[in-house]
Amino acid sequence: MISDFHERRLGETADRLAIETGTRPRTQVCNVTDEAQVQGLVDAAVDQMGQIDVMINNAGLAHAAPLTRTSNADYQRLVAVNLTAPFLAIKAALPALRKTQGVIVNIGSIEGLGANPKHGAYCASKAGLHGLTRAVAVDHGHEGIRCNAVAPGWIDTDLNDDFIDSMPDPQAFRQQIGRIHPVRRTGTRFAQTFTRTLDIEGARPKAGVDIDQQRQITYIGDTAHINQHVFQ
């Protein structure tokens, strides 16, 4: 089951997944900052599929401005989507995940580990998500629940594409952000690679560590921190 706040975008994503995988996923519109709607989403998933094995917290917002030009409303909005929403989803799903000894995957960011200019609010929200990931792993690992985070650099997602397109010169901006990566480009979509890796027995990440992804998947935390992003 997949969810989005925007019904049209949700339908488009489901259609694209149907083409890519041969199966159209179940869908449900949900405002992930609304606790009642998040609980309804979890309940619907259990009702329709019988159980929850994996939950991925992927909703996110970006905001580019120095702190002096970031309003409290801007900051609270980013925190609500990037940090509070995963908290609400994890809390709602824990009873179901206990039954399956399931997996939680939080989509963090390399900017939760470092920072780029004018991304103060975004960095704070993603750093908090990485901390939440470790805390959930510590608190619920004994129940068989694994909680990990993916920490990508600039990836060609709809969110980042829209942000780049909003720039006065999108092509020049894309080249600029590509130069902060040693491979001199932004990353491509990696969901299928990550999913396949999770499915390989013995290749599952250790609970409470982040996964930094560009083309390869490496582990940080208790193992090693290797990424392809250079902070300016």
Tab-separated table of C-alpha atoms in Angstrom:
chain	number	residue	atom	x	y	z
A	1	MET	CA	0.000	0.000	0.000
A	2	ILE	CA	1.235	3.495	-0.843
A	3	SER	CA	-0.034	6.842	0.345
A	4	ASP	CA	0.165	10.509	-0.587
A	5	PHE	CA	-1.540	13.722	0.452
A	6	HIS	CA	-2.302	14.513	-3.218
A	7	GLU	CA	-4.819	12.138	-4.776
A	8	ARG	CA	-3.758	12.831	-8.376
A	9	ARG	CA	-0.078	12.285	-7.625
A	10	LEU	CA	-0.922	9.134	-5.695
A	11	GLY	CA	-2.779	7.727	-8.671
A	12	GLU	CA	0.067	8.596	-11.035
A	13	THR	CA	2.565	6.852	-8.768
A	14	ALA	CA	0.384	3.751	-8.532
A	15	ASP	CA	0.058	3.672	-12.316
A	16	ARG	CA	3.819	3.980	-12.749
A	17	LEU	CA	4.460	1.174	-10.267
A	18	ALA	CA	1.918	-0.991	-12.071
A	19	ILE	CA	3.889	-0.562	-15.292
A	20	GLU	CA	7.263	-1.128	-13.615
A	21	THR	CA	6.292	-4.104	-11.436
A	22	GLY	CA	3.216	-5.585	-13.086
A	23	THR	CA	1.134	-5.036	-9.942
A	24	ARG	CA	-0.803	-1.921	-9.027
A	25	PRO	CA	-0.443	-1.231	-5.292
A	26	ARG	CA	-3.337	-0.383	-3.012
A	27	THR	CA	-3.598	3.334	-2.344
A	28	GLN	CA	-4.914	5.620	0.363
A	29	VAL	CA	-4.850	9.393	0.577
A	30	CYS	CA	-3.329	10.521	3.870
A	31	ASN	CA	-2.035	13.716	5.459
A	32	VAL	CA	0.932	12.273	7.339
A	33	THR	CA	0.952	15.183	9.800
A	34	ASP	CA	-2.549	14.262	11.012
A	35	GLU	CA	-2.385	11.589	13.716
A	36	ALA	CA	-5.925	10.320	13.078
A	37	GLN	CA	-5.286	9.943	9.340
A	38	VAL	CA	-1.998	8.142	9.962
A	39	GLN	CA	-3.746	5.709	12.293
A	40	GLY	CA	-6.413	5.229	9.636
A	41	LEU	CA	-3.745	4.457	7.053
A	42	VAL	CA	-2.156	1.813	9.273
A	43	ASP	CA	-5.560	0.301	10.104
A	44	ALA	CA	-6.463	0.179	6.403
A	45	ALA	CA	-3.205	-1.591	5.567
A	46	VAL	CA	-3.850	-4.254	8.202
A	47	ASP	CA	-7.506	-4.639	7.191
A	48	GLN	CA	-6.729	-4.997	3.489
A	49	MET	CA	-3.482	-6.978	3.616
A	50	GLY	CA	-3.725	-8.787	6.930
A	51	GLN	CA	-0.390	-7.616	8.315
A	52	ILE	CA	2.461	-5.126	7.962
A	53	ASP	CA	5.912	-6.510	7.219
A	54	VAL	CA	7.723	-3.350	6.071
A	55	MET	CA	6.906	0.311	6.573
A	56	ILE	CA	8.808	3.010	4.647
A	57	ASN	CA	8.540	6.621	5.811
A	58	ASN	CA	9.200	8.507	2.590
A	59	ALA	CA	7.179	11.747	2.799
A	60	GLY	CA	9.392	14.815	2.773
A	61	LEU	CA	9.633	18.553	2.207
A	62	ALA	CA	12.564	20.814	1.380
A	63	HIS	CA	13.119	24.496	2.106
A	64	ALA	CA	16.081	26.569	0.940
A	65	ALA	CA	16.709	29.793	2.886
A	66	PRO	CA	19.109	31.049	5.542
A	67	LEU	CA	17.742	30.912	9.080
A	68	THR	CA	17.219	34.679	9.062
A	69	ARG	CA	14.715	34.200	6.237
A	70	THR	CA	13.132	31.016	7.568
A	71	SER	CA	9.907	31.735	9.398
A	72	ASN	CA	8.732	29.718	12.357
A	73	ALA	CA	5.886	28.472	10.152
A	74	ASP	CA	8.407	27.273	7.527
A	75	TYR	CA	10.433	25.472	10.166
A	76	GLN	CA	7.431	23.848	11.844
A	77	ARG	CA	6.091	22.682	8.483
A	78	LEU	CA	9.352	20.910	7.628
A	79	VAL	CA	9.601	19.316	11.051
A	80	ALA	CA	5.964	18.208	10.877
A	81	VAL	CA	6.466	16.337	7.596
A	82	ASN	CA	10.090	15.204	7.867
A	83	LEU	CA	10.226	14.242	11.542
A	84	THR	CA	6.849	14.241	13.306
A	85	ALA	CA	5.138	12.236	10.546
A	86	PRO	CA	7.557	9.268	10.836
A	87	PHE	CA	7.122	9.404	14.622
A	88	LEU	CA	3.349	9.181	14.225
A	89	ALA	CA	3.573	6.390	11.655
A	90	ILE	CA	5.992	4.296	13.688
A	91	LYS	CA	3.901	4.666	16.823
A	92	ALA	CA	0.740	3.675	14.970
A	93	ALA	CA	2.353	0.684	13.261
A	94	LEU	CA	4.246	-0.794	16.211
A	95	PRO	CA	1.441	-3.163	17.306
A	96	ALA	CA	1.270	-4.648	13.800
A	97	LEU	CA	5.055	-4.759	13.407
A	98	ARG	CA	5.444	-6.647	16.678
A	99	LYS	CA	3.316	-9.454	15.248
A	100	THR	CA	5.488	-9.814	12.154
A	101	GLN	CA	8.838	-8.727	13.611
A	102	GLY	CA	8.744	-6.218	10.821
A	103	VAL	CA	11.055	-3.607	9.359
A	104	ILE	CA	10.910	0.193	9.453
A	105	VAL	CA	12.844	2.165	6.831
A	106	ASN	CA	13.100	5.932	7.277
A	107	ILE	CA	14.197	8.041	4.317
A	108	GLY	CA	16.639	10.469	5.881
A	109	SER	CA	19.278	12.491	4.063
A	110	ILE	CA	23.012	12.957	3.884
A	111	GLU	CA	22.135	16.453	5.123
A	112	GLY	CA	21.101	14.909	8.395
A	113	LEU	CA	24.799	14.121	8.828
A	114	GLY	CA	26.274	17.316	7.350
A	115	ALA	CA	24.950	20.517	5.827
A	116	ASN	CA	24.750	22.522	2.636
A	117	PRO	CA	24.121	26.289	2.512
A	118	LYS	CA	20.613	27.591	3.306
A	119	HIS	CA	19.301	24.204	4.415
A	120	GLY	CA	19.232	24.744	8.177
A	121	ALA	CA	15.628	23.716	8.767
A	122	TYR	CA	15.888	20.733	6.441
A	123	CYS	CA	19.149	19.545	8.025
A	124	ALA	CA	17.654	19.817	11.507
A	125	SER	CA	14.606	17.758	10.556
A	126	LYS	CA	16.657	15.005	8.914
A	127	ALA	CA	19.191	14.861	11.749
A	128	GLY	CA	16.263	14.381	14.095
A	129	LEU	CA	14.958	11.548	11.925
A	130	HIS	CA	18.305	9.765	12.105
A	131	GLY	CA	18.206	10.106	15.885
A	132	LEU	CA	14.660	8.748	15.975
A	133	THR	CA	15.787	5.809	13.856
A	134	ARG	CA	18.492	4.851	16.329
A	135	ALA	CA	16.159	5.302	19.302
A	136	VAL	CA	13.468	3.061	17.803
A	137	ALA	CA	16.068	0.404	17.008
A	138	VAL	CA	17.330	0.483	20.596
A	139	ASP	CA	13.856	0.471	22.166
A	140	HIS	CA	12.257	-2.173	19.960
A	141	GLY	CA	15.080	-4.357	18.676
A	142	HIS	CA	14.407	-6.877	21.435
A	143	GLU	CA	10.925	-7.333	19.927
A	144	GLY	CA	12.439	-8.340	16.614
A	145	ILE	CA	11.634	-4.987	14.977
A	146	ARG	CA	14.450	-3.530	12.863
A	147	CYS	CA	14.561	0.199	12.172
A	148	ASN	CA	17.030	1.696	9.689
A	149	ALA	CA	17.446	4.876	7.662
A	150	VAL	CA	18.525	5.603	4.112
A	151	ALA	CA	20.693	8.733	3.812
A	152	PRO	CA	20.838	9.719	0.126
A	153	GLY	CA	22.558	12.719	-1.382
A	154	TRP	CA	20.889	14.585	-4.251
A	155	ILE	CA	18.647	12.000	-5.950
A	156	ASP	CA	16.441	12.600	-8.997
A	157	THR	CA	13.136	12.382	-7.144
A	158	ASP	CA	9.968	14.319	-7.931
A	159	LEU	CA	10.659	16.548	-4.912
A	160	ASN	CA	14.173	17.452	-6.051
A	161	ASP	CA	13.165	17.758	-9.703
A	162	ASP	CA	10.447	20.256	-8.769
A	163	PHE	CA	12.944	22.189	-6.635
A	164	ILE	CA	15.497	22.302	-9.456
A	165	ASP	CA	12.841	23.375	-11.951
A	166	SER	CA	11.951	26.312	-9.686
A	167	MET	CA	15.453	27.779	-10.106
A	168	PRO	CA	16.021	30.653	-12.588
A	169	ASP	CA	18.353	28.393	-14.604
A	170	PRO	CA	17.485	24.756	-13.801
A	171	GLN	CA	20.174	23.226	-16.013
A	172	ALA	CA	22.935	25.362	-14.496
A	173	PHE	CA	21.692	24.578	-10.998
A	174	ARG	CA	21.639	20.844	-11.715
A	175	GLN	CA	25.240	21.040	-12.916
A	176	GLN	CA	26.171	23.027	-9.807
A	177	ILE	CA	24.753	20.493	-7.381
A	178	GLY	CA	26.231	17.680	-9.455
A	179	ARG	CA	29.687	19.121	-8.809
A	180	ILE	CA	29.374	18.611	-5.040
A	181	HIS	CA	29.408	14.847	-5.667
A	182	PRO	CA	32.704	13.181	-6.610
A	183	VAL	CA	30.896	11.408	-9.466
A	184	ARG	CA	29.923	14.904	-10.724
A	185	ARG	CA	26.214	14.209	-11.047
A	186	THR	CA	23.068	13.745	-9.012
A	187	GLY	CA	21.976	10.227	-8.112
A	188	THR	CA	19.393	8.158	-9.949
A	189	ARG	CA	16.349	6.525	-8.391
A	190	PHE	CA	17.368	3.639	-6.161
A	191	ALA	CA	14.196	2.183	-4.642
A	192	GLN	CA	14.374	-1.087	-6.567
A	193	THR	CA	18.072	-1.568	-5.727
A	194	PHE	CA	17.441	-0.932	-2.044
A	195	THR	CA	14.410	-3.221	-1.956
A	196	ARG	CA	16.308	-6.055	-3.605
A	197	THR	CA	19.148	-5.626	-1.123
A	198	LEU	CA	16.743	-5.862	1.811
A	199	ASP	CA	15.369	-9.087	0.355
A	200	ILE	CA	18.759	-10.804	0.252
A	201	GLU	CA	19.255	-12.887	3.385
A	202	GLY	CA	22.436	-11.847	5.117
A	203	ALA	CA	22.546	-8.447	3.403
A	204	ARG	CA	20.056	-6.800	5.694
A	205	PRO	CA	21.418	-3.713	7.450
A	206	LYS	CA	22.087	-3.712	11.157
A	207	ALA	CA	19.332	-2.137	13.215
A	208	GLY	CA	19.835	1.516	14.065
A	209	VAL	CA	22.412	2.374	11.408
A	210	ASP	CA	21.961	4.618	8.380
A	211	ILE	CA	22.367	3.487	4.806
A	212	ASP	CA	24.091	5.997	2.530
A	213	GLN	CA	23.153	5.398	-1.091
A	214	GLN	CA	24.384	6.750	-4.369
A	215	ARG	CA	24.915	3.832	-6.713
A	216	GLN	CA	26.041	1.427	-4.062
A	217	ILE	CA	24.714	0.793	-0.578
A	218	THR	CA	27.109	1.145	2.319
A	219	TYR	CA	26.538	1.141	6.033
A	220	ILE	CA	27.462	3.737	8.620
A	221	GLY	CA	27.155	3.889	12.376
A	222	ASP	CA	28.622	0.716	13.829
A	223	THR	CA	30.359	-0.126	10.544
A	224	ALA	CA	31.735	2.556	8.190
A	225	HIS	CA	30.548	5.884	6.865
A	226	ILE	CA	31.254	6.194	3.155
A	227	ASN	CA	29.358	8.585	0.904
A	228	GLN	CA	29.708	10.365	-2.404
A	229	HIS	CA	28.675	13.810	-1.232
A	230	VAL	CA	31.012	16.726	-0.568
A	231	PHE	CA	29.646	19.406	1.739
A	232	GLN	CA	30.341	22.994	0.699
